[in-house]
PDB file of C-alpha atoms in Angstrom:
ATOM      1  CA  UNK X   1      10.818 -14.902  -5.780  1.00  0.00           C
ATOM      2  CA  UNK X   2      14.178 -16.687  -5.797  1.00  0.00           C
ATOM      3  CA  UNK X   3      16.179 -17.110  -8.979  1.00  0.00           C
ATOM      4  CA  UNK X   4      18.656 -19.921  -8.287  1.00  0.00           C
ATOM      5  CA  UNK X   5      19.746 -20.215 -11.918  1.00  0.00           C
ATOM      6  CA  UNK X   6      20.065 -17.146 -14.159  1.00  0.00           C
ATOM      7  CA  UNK X   7      19.165 -17.249 -17.826  1.00  0.00           C
ATOM      8  CA  UNK X   8      22.302 -17.695 -19.865  1.00  0.00           C
ATOM      9  CA  UNK X   9      23.342 -21.116 -18.629  1.00  0.00           C
ATOM     10  CA  UNK X  10      22.963 -23.814 -21.277  1.00  0.00           C
ATOM     11  CA  UNK X  11      20.388 -25.751 -19.295  1.00  0.00           C
ATOM     12  CA  UNK X  12      18.125 -22.682 -19.134  1.00  0.00           C
ATOM     13  CA  UNK X  13      17.338 -23.094 -22.823  1.00  0.00           C
ATOM     14  CA  UNK X  14      16.069 -26.649 -22.306  1.00  0.00           C
ATOM     15  CA  UNK X  15      12.688 -25.161 -21.448  1.00  0.00           C
ATOM     16  CA  UNK X  16      12.182 -24.345 -25.132  1.00  0.00           C
ATOM     17  CA  UNK X  17      12.096 -28.074 -25.882  1.00  0.00           C
ATOM     18  CA  UNK X  18       9.830 -29.046 -22.983  1.00  0.00           C
ATOM     19  CA  UNK X  19       6.762 -27.212 -24.317  1.00  0.00           C
ATOM     20  CA  UNK X  20       7.306 -27.258 -28.093  1.00  0.00           C
ATOM     21  CA  UNK X  21       8.995 -23.882 -28.235  1.00  0.00           C
ATOM     22  CA  UNK X  22       6.636 -22.188 -25.787  1.00  0.00           C
ATOM     23  CA  UNK X  23       7.833 -20.284 -22.726  1.00  0.00           C
ATOM     24  CA  UNK X  24       5.394 -20.975 -19.862  1.00  0.00           C
ATOM     25  CA  UNK X  25       4.258 -17.778 -18.116  1.00  0.00           C
ATOM     26  CA  UNK X  26       1.633 -17.823 -15.384  1.00  0.00           C
ATOM     27  CA  UNK X  27      -0.840 -14.934 -15.585  1.00  0.00           C
ATOM     28  CA  UNK X  28      -3.551 -13.779 -13.218  1.00  0.00           C
ATOM     29  CA  UNK X  29      -5.761 -10.736 -13.718  1.00  0.00           C
ATOM     30  CA  UNK X  30      -8.091  -8.867 -11.395  1.00  0.00           C
ATOM     31  CA  UNK X  31     -10.981  -7.205 -13.158  1.00  0.00           C
ATOM     32  CA  UNK X  32     -14.135  -5.172 -12.767  1.00  0.00           C
ATOM     33  CA  UNK X  33     -16.349  -8.036 -13.881  1.00  0.00           C
ATOM     34  CA  UNK X  34     -16.554 -11.141 -16.019  1.00  0.00           C
ATOM     35  CA  UNK X  35     -16.935  -9.628 -19.509  1.00  0.00           C
ATOM     36  CA  UNK X  36     -13.558  -8.980 -21.129  1.00  0.00           C
ATOM     37  CA  UNK X  37     -15.115  -6.730 -23.788  1.00  0.00           C
ATOM     38  CA  UNK X  38     -16.837  -4.329 -21.395  1.00  0.00           C
ATOM     39  CA  UNK X  39     -15.334  -4.727 -17.922  1.00  0.00           C
ATOM     40  CA  UNK X  40     -12.175  -3.074 -16.645  1.00  0.00           C
ATOM     41  CA  UNK X  41      -8.796  -4.777 -16.357  1.00  0.00           C
ATOM     42  CA  UNK X  42      -7.517  -3.574 -12.963  1.00  0.00           C
ATOM     43  CA  UNK X  43      -4.386  -5.589 -12.179  1.00  0.00           C
ATOM     44  CA  UNK X  44      -2.183  -8.072 -13.971  1.00  0.00           C
ATOM     45  CA  UNK X  45       0.598 -10.304 -12.657  1.00  0.00           C
ATOM     46  CA  UNK X  46       2.858 -12.580 -14.672  1.00  0.00           C
ATOM     47  CA  UNK X  47       5.243 -15.198 -13.281  1.00  0.00           C
ATOM     48  CA  UNK X  48       8.027 -16.349 -15.585  1.00  0.00           C
ATOM     49  CA  UNK X  49       9.042 -19.979 -15.152  1.00  0.00           C
ATOM     50  CA  UNK X  50      12.520 -21.378 -15.695  1.00  0.00           C
ATOM     51  CA  UNK X  51      14.127 -24.802 -15.677  1.00  0.00           C
ATOM     52  CA  UNK X  52      17.032 -25.767 -13.453  1.00  0.00           C
ATOM     53  CA  UNK X  53      19.972 -28.052 -14.205  1.00  0.00           C
ATOM     54  CA  UNK X  54      17.888 -31.078 -13.208  1.00  0.00           C
ATOM     55  CA  UNK X  55      15.101 -30.243 -15.660  1.00  0.00           C
ATOM     56  CA  UNK X  56      12.713 -29.092 -12.918  1.00  0.00           C
ATOM     57  CA  UNK X  57      10.476 -26.061 -13.388  1.00  0.00           C
ATOM     58  CA  UNK X  58      10.498 -23.271 -10.829  1.00  0.00           C
ATOM     59  CA  UNK X  59       8.974 -19.766 -10.568  1.00  0.00           C
ATOM     60  CA  UNK X  60      11.763 -17.328 -11.393  1.00  0.00           C
ATOM     61  CA  UNK X  61      10.369 -13.790 -11.484  1.00  0.00           C
ATOM     62  CA  UNK X  62       7.080 -11.986 -10.925  1.00  0.00           C
ATOM     63  CA  UNK X  63       6.066  -8.912 -12.915  1.00  0.00           C
ATOM     64  CA  UNK X  64       2.980  -6.934 -11.978  1.00  0.00           C
ATOM     65  CA  UNK X  65       1.144  -3.705 -12.668  1.00  0.00           C
ATOM     66  CA  UNK X  66      -2.061  -2.001 -11.592  1.00  0.00           C
ATOM     67  CA  UNK X  67      -4.116  -0.832 -14.559  1.00  0.00           C
ATOM     68  CA  UNK X  68      -6.297   2.221 -15.041  1.00  0.00           C
ATOM     69  CA  UNK X  69      -9.784   1.316 -16.316  1.00  0.00           C
ATOM     70  CA  UNK X  70     -10.118   2.061 -20.017  1.00  0.00           C
ATOM     71  CA  UNK X  71     -12.501   4.842 -21.009  1.00  0.00           C
ATOM     72  CA  UNK X  72     -16.110   3.703 -20.652  1.00  0.00           C
ATOM     73  CA  UNK X  73     -15.142   0.525 -18.795  1.00  0.00           C
ATOM     74  CA  UNK X  74     -17.776  -1.140 -16.642  1.00  0.00           C
ATOM     75  CA  UNK X  75     -16.908  -1.951 -13.025  1.00  0.00           C
ATOM     76  CA  UNK X  76     -19.199  -4.169 -11.005  1.00  0.00           C
ATOM     77  CA  UNK X  77     -19.297  -3.410  -7.244  1.00  0.00           C
ATOM     78  CA  UNK X  78     -19.363  -7.137  -6.453  1.00  0.00           C
ATOM     79  CA  UNK X  79     -16.095  -7.597  -8.343  1.00  0.00           C
ATOM     80  CA  UNK X  80     -14.431  -4.923  -6.210  1.00  0.00           C
ATOM     81  CA  UNK X  81     -15.769  -6.550  -3.052  1.00  0.00           C
ATOM     82  CA  UNK X  82     -14.068  -9.769  -4.119  1.00  0.00           C
ATOM     83  CA  UNK X  83     -10.666  -8.412  -5.123  1.00  0.00           C
ATOM     84  CA  UNK X  84     -10.559  -5.501  -2.666  1.00  0.00           C
ATOM     85  CA  UNK X  85      -9.322  -3.045  -5.286  1.00  0.00           C
ATOM     86  CA  UNK X  86     -10.186   0.654  -5.066  1.00  0.00           C
ATOM     87  CA  UNK X  87      -9.695   1.886  -8.645  1.00  0.00           C
ATOM     88  CA  UNK X  88      -9.369   5.489  -7.427  1.00  0.00           C
ATOM     89  CA  UNK X  89      -6.883   4.866  -4.620  1.00  0.00           C
ATOM     90  CA  UNK X  90      -3.966   7.321  -5.042  1.00  0.00           C
ATOM     91  CA  UNK X  91      -1.376   4.737  -3.980  1.00  0.00           C
ATOM     92  CA  UNK X  92      -2.369   2.214  -6.670  1.00  0.00           C
ATOM     93  CA  UNK X  93       0.027   3.918  -9.093  1.00  0.00           C
ATOM     94  CA  UNK X  94      -1.966   2.397 -11.935  1.00  0.00           C
ATOM     95  CA  UNK X  95      -0.855   2.796 -15.544  1.00  0.00           C
ATOM     96  CA  UNK X  96      -3.002   3.155 -18.654  1.00  0.00           C
ATOM     97  CA  UNK X  97      -3.651  -0.197 -20.338  1.00  0.00           C
ATOM     98  CA  UNK X  98      -1.131   0.268 -23.124  1.00  0.00           C
ATOM     99  CA  UNK X  99       1.660   1.242 -20.725  1.00  0.00           C
ATOM    100  CA  UNK X 100       0.759  -1.554 -18.328  1.00  0.00           C
ATOM    101  CA  UNK X 101       0.861  -4.174 -21.063  1.00  0.00           C
ATOM    102  CA  UNK X 102       4.180  -2.902 -22.373  1.00  0.00           C
ATOM    103  CA  UNK X 103       5.613  -3.068 -18.846  1.00  0.00           C
ATOM    104  CA  UNK X 104       4.477  -6.679 -18.466  1.00  0.00           C
ATOM    105  CA  UNK X 105       5.385  -7.769 -21.996  1.00  0.00           C
ATOM    106  CA  UNK X 106       8.928  -6.339 -22.068  1.00  0.00           C
ATOM    107  CA  UNK X 107      10.603  -8.834 -19.708  1.00  0.00           C
ATOM    108  CA  UNK X 108       8.573 -11.695 -21.186  1.00  0.00           C
ATOM    109  CA  UNK X 109       9.820 -10.925 -24.698  1.00  0.00           C
ATOM    110  CA  UNK X 110      13.351 -10.795 -23.326  1.00  0.00           C
ATOM    111  CA  UNK X 111      12.906 -14.178 -21.636  1.00  0.00           C
ATOM    112  CA  UNK X 112      11.521 -15.680 -24.849  1.00  0.00           C
ATOM    113  CA  UNK X 113      14.635 -14.564 -26.727  1.00  0.00           C
ATOM    114  CA  UNK X 114      17.116 -15.663 -24.071  1.00  0.00           C
ATOM    115  CA  UNK X 115      15.620 -19.139 -23.689  1.00  0.00           C
ATOM    116  CA  UNK X 116      15.377 -19.787 -27.421  1.00  0.00           C
ATOM    117  CA  UNK X 117      11.596 -20.073 -27.272  1.00  0.00           C
ATOM    118  CA  UNK X 118       9.312 -18.969 -30.079  1.00  0.00           C
ATOM    119  CA  UNK X 119       6.513 -17.509 -27.999  1.00  0.00           C
ATOM    120  CA  UNK X 120       5.061 -17.365 -24.501  1.00  0.00           C
ATOM    121  CA  UNK X 121       2.090 -19.526 -23.550  1.00  0.00           C
ATOM    122  CA  UNK X 122      -0.304 -18.344 -20.860  1.00  0.00           C
ATOM    123  CA  UNK X 123      -0.823 -20.564 -17.843  1.00  0.00           C
ATOM    124  CA  UNK X 124      -3.766 -19.749 -15.619  1.00  0.00           C
ATOM    125  CA  UNK X 125      -6.347 -21.207 -13.309  1.00  0.00           C
ATOM    126  CA  UNK X 126      -9.371 -21.215 -15.617  1.00  0.00           C
ATOM    127  CA  UNK X 127      -6.981 -19.761 -18.160  1.00  0.00           C
ATOM    128  CA  UNK X 128      -9.647 -18.798 -20.693  1.00  0.00           C
ATOM    129  CA  UNK X 129     -10.636 -15.953 -18.346  1.00  0.00           C
ATOM    130  CA  UNK X 130      -7.155 -14.446 -18.040  1.00  0.00           C
ATOM    131  CA  UNK X 131      -6.355 -14.953 -21.710  1.00  0.00           C
ATOM    132  CA  UNK X 132      -9.666 -13.366 -22.710  1.00  0.00           C
ATOM    133  CA  UNK X 133      -8.981 -10.211 -20.721  1.00  0.00           C
ATOM    134  CA  UNK X 134      -5.383 -10.081 -21.931  1.00  0.00           C
ATOM    135  CA  UNK X 135      -6.416 -10.420 -25.572  1.00  0.00           C
ATOM    136  CA  UNK X 136      -9.165  -7.821 -25.185  1.00  0.00           C
ATOM    137  CA  UNK X 137      -6.711  -5.306 -23.742  1.00  0.00           C
ATOM    138  CA  UNK X 138      -4.173  -6.048 -26.475  1.00  0.00           C
ATOM    139  CA  UNK X 139      -6.840  -5.401 -29.107  1.00  0.00           C
ATOM    140  CA  UNK X 140      -8.032  -2.168 -27.471  1.00  0.00           C
ATOM    141  CA  UNK X 141      -4.468  -0.869 -27.324  1.00  0.00           C
ATOM    142  CA  UNK X 142      -3.560  -1.938 -30.861  1.00  0.00           C
ATOM    143  CA  UNK X 143      -0.475  -3.808 -29.651  1.00  0.00           C
ATOM    144  CA  UNK X 144       1.087  -5.741 -32.530  1.00  0.00           C
ATOM    145  CA  UNK X 145       3.866  -7.581 -30.652  1.00  0.00           C
ATOM    146  CA  UNK X 146       1.934  -9.687 -28.178  1.00  0.00           C
ATOM    147  CA  UNK X 147       4.406 -12.282 -26.844  1.00  0.00           C
ATOM    148  CA  UNK X 148       1.577 -14.676 -25.905  1.00  0.00           C
ATOM    149  CA  UNK X 149      -0.051 -17.210 -28.190  1.00  0.00           C
ATOM    150  CA  UNK X 150      -3.520 -15.778 -28.922  1.00  0.00           C
ATOM    151  CA  UNK X 151      -5.534 -18.914 -28.145  1.00  0.00           C
ATOM    152  CA  UNK X 152      -3.345 -21.701 -26.761  1.00  0.00           C
ATOM    153  CA  UNK X 153      -3.121 -21.829 -22.956  1.00  0.00           C
ATOM    154  CA  UNK X 154      -2.471 -24.302 -20.148  1.00  0.00           C
ATOM    155  CA  UNK X 155      -5.308 -24.507 -17.612  1.00  0.00           C
ATOM    156  CA  UNK X 156      -4.277 -25.523 -14.104  1.00  0.00           C
ATOM    157  CA  UNK X 157      -7.906 -26.199 -13.119  1.00  0.00           C
ATOM    158  CA  UNK X 158      -7.929 -29.001 -15.691  1.00  0.00           C
ATOM    159  CA  UNK X 159      -4.440 -30.211 -14.799  1.00  0.00           C
ATOM    160  CA  UNK X 160      -5.215 -30.191 -11.076  1.00  0.00           C
ATOM    161  CA  UNK X 161      -8.413 -32.110 -11.694  1.00  0.00           C
ATOM    162  CA  UNK X 162      -6.326 -34.793 -13.382  1.00  0.00           C
ATOM    163  CA  UNK X 163      -3.461 -34.779 -10.886  1.00  0.00           C
ATOM    164  CA  UNK X 164      -5.274 -34.246  -7.583  1.00  0.00           C
ATOM    165  CA  UNK X 165      -9.000 -34.594  -8.226  1.00  0.00           C
ATOM    166  CA  UNK X 166      -9.503 -30.912  -7.354  1.00  0.00           C
ATOM    167  CA  UNK X 167     -10.353 -27.974  -9.609  1.00  0.00           C
ATOM    168  CA  UNK X 168     -10.617 -25.139  -7.050  1.00  0.00           C
ATOM    169  CA  UNK X 169      -7.231 -23.434  -6.714  1.00  0.00           C
ATOM    170  CA  UNK X 170      -7.165 -23.457  -2.902  1.00  0.00           C
ATOM    171  CA  UNK X 171      -8.170 -27.122  -2.654  1.00  0.00           C
ATOM    172  CA  UNK X 172      -5.790 -28.161  -5.424  1.00  0.00           C
ATOM    173  CA  UNK X 173      -2.860 -26.480  -3.688  1.00  0.00           C
ATOM    174  CA  UNK X 174      -3.651 -28.120  -0.364  1.00  0.00           C
ATOM    175  CA  UNK X 175      -3.986 -31.498  -2.110  1.00  0.00           C
ATOM    176  CA  UNK X 176      -0.572 -30.950  -3.696  1.00  0.00           C
ATOM    177  CA  UNK X 177       1.042 -30.202  -0.342  1.00  0.00           C
ATOM    178  CA  UNK X 178       1.285 -26.430  -0.842  1.00  0.00           C
ATOM    179  CA  UNK X 179       0.039 -23.755   1.550  1.00  0.00           C
ATOM    180  CA  UNK X 180      -2.939 -21.469   0.859  1.00  0.00           C
ATOM    181  CA  UNK X 181      -3.757 -18.181   2.605  1.00  0.00           C
ATOM    182  CA  UNK X 182      -7.386 -17.270   1.997  1.00  0.00           C
ATOM    183  CA  UNK X 183      -6.798 -13.732   3.254  1.00  0.00           C
ATOM    184  CA  UNK X 184      -4.173 -13.112   0.574  1.00  0.00           C
ATOM    185  CA  UNK X 185      -6.286 -14.577  -2.237  1.00  0.00           C
ATOM    186  CA  UNK X 186      -7.727 -12.476  -5.070  1.00  0.00           C
ATOM    187  CA  UNK X 187      -4.561 -10.460  -5.363  1.00  0.00           C
ATOM    188  CA  UNK X 188      -3.170 -10.955  -8.857  1.00  0.00           C
ATOM    189  CA  UNK X 189       0.340 -11.414  -7.441  1.00  0.00           C
ATOM    190  CA  UNK X 190      -0.619 -14.004  -4.838  1.00  0.00           C
ATOM    191  CA  UNK X 191      -2.915 -15.960  -7.144  1.00  0.00           C
ATOM    192  CA  UNK X 192      -0.357 -15.962  -9.975  1.00  0.00           C
ATOM    193  CA  UNK X 193       2.456 -17.133  -7.708  1.00  0.00           C
ATOM    194  CA  UNK X 194       0.353 -19.888  -6.155  1.00  0.00           C
ATOM    195  CA  UNK X 195      -0.827 -20.985  -9.613  1.00  0.00           C
ATOM    196  CA  UNK X 196       2.840 -21.112 -10.629  1.00  0.00           C
ATOM    197  CA  UNK X 197       3.586 -23.345  -7.640  1.00  0.00           C
ATOM    198  CA  UNK X 198       0.714 -25.625  -8.628  1.00  0.00           C
ATOM    199  CA  UNK X 199       1.746 -25.856 -12.286  1.00  0.00           C
ATOM    200  CA  UNK X 200       5.426 -26.468 -11.523  1.00  0.00           C
ATOM    201  CA  UNK X 201       4.506 -29.155  -9.024  1.00  0.00           C
ATOM    202  CA  UNK X 202       2.278 -30.977 -11.498  1.00  0.00           C
ATOM    203  CA  UNK X 203       4.830 -30.863 -14.318  1.00  0.00           C
ATOM    204  CA  UNK X 204       7.749 -31.859 -12.084  1.00  0.00           C
ATOM    205  CA  UNK X 205       5.749 -34.708 -10.579  1.00  0.00           C
ATOM    206  CA  UNK X 206       4.780 -35.921 -14.046  1.00  0.00           C
ATOM    207  CA  UNK X 207       8.341 -35.752 -15.348  1.00  0.00           C
ATOM    208  CA  UNK X 208       9.695 -37.606 -12.303  1.00  0.00           C
ATOM    209  CA  UNK X 209       7.120 -40.395 -12.350  1.00  0.00           C
ATOM    210  CA  UNK X 210       6.023 -40.706 -15.976  1.00  0.00           C
ATOM    211  CA  UNK X 211       9.041 -39.333 -17.802  1.00  0.00           C
ATOM    212  CA  UNK X 212       9.944 -36.269 -19.801  1.00  0.00           C
ATOM    213  CA  UNK X 213       8.402 -36.292 -23.307  1.00  0.00           C
ATOM    214  CA  UNK X 214      10.709 -36.872 -26.247  1.00  0.00           C
ATOM    215  CA  UNK X 215      12.522 -35.173 -27.842  1.00  0.00           C
ATOM    216  CA  UNK X 216      14.072 -33.371 -24.888  1.00  0.00           C
TER     217      UNK X 216
END
């Protein structure tokens, strides 16, 4: 993804004021089922958002990792049919959960520091699902420095319902004027990047037509 404005410019730190000290990071996970306590986390993608000199949000960088199922994890065949993941494929280059989370968290922590934010906030489409799996993995791995707020999140299904009258990701994107490729869907990278496009579009449209909240 393009990065027209590197972190370090003064305007890059304005994002810390836009969301009350939170750094918005879009997350999508692919899993072996719907139960975060018992089902495997198989892939995670995180898109860091930045703010340009005009105060507009844009997707800046995507970080992703395939994840090895934790010991005893349940994997539902129907889930694999949906996401197309073969957990045993030799080219997946999956990492154990703790290593995968550290790989994803490292650049997010760095972005939090460089933008003057206090913490990252998870953005997702039906964000409770992604946050639930993320928190469950963090707990299993005993990670103490989770950059994400443990329960606050921004849900693009809710925001898209307000902005466009659509709650399904594909329909919301089309309503917003964005493209959607059904064949590429259910990849954590594709879904995270399209969710980032949706979120940025909603926020930028709000700021342009309603106004940026004070203080900013």
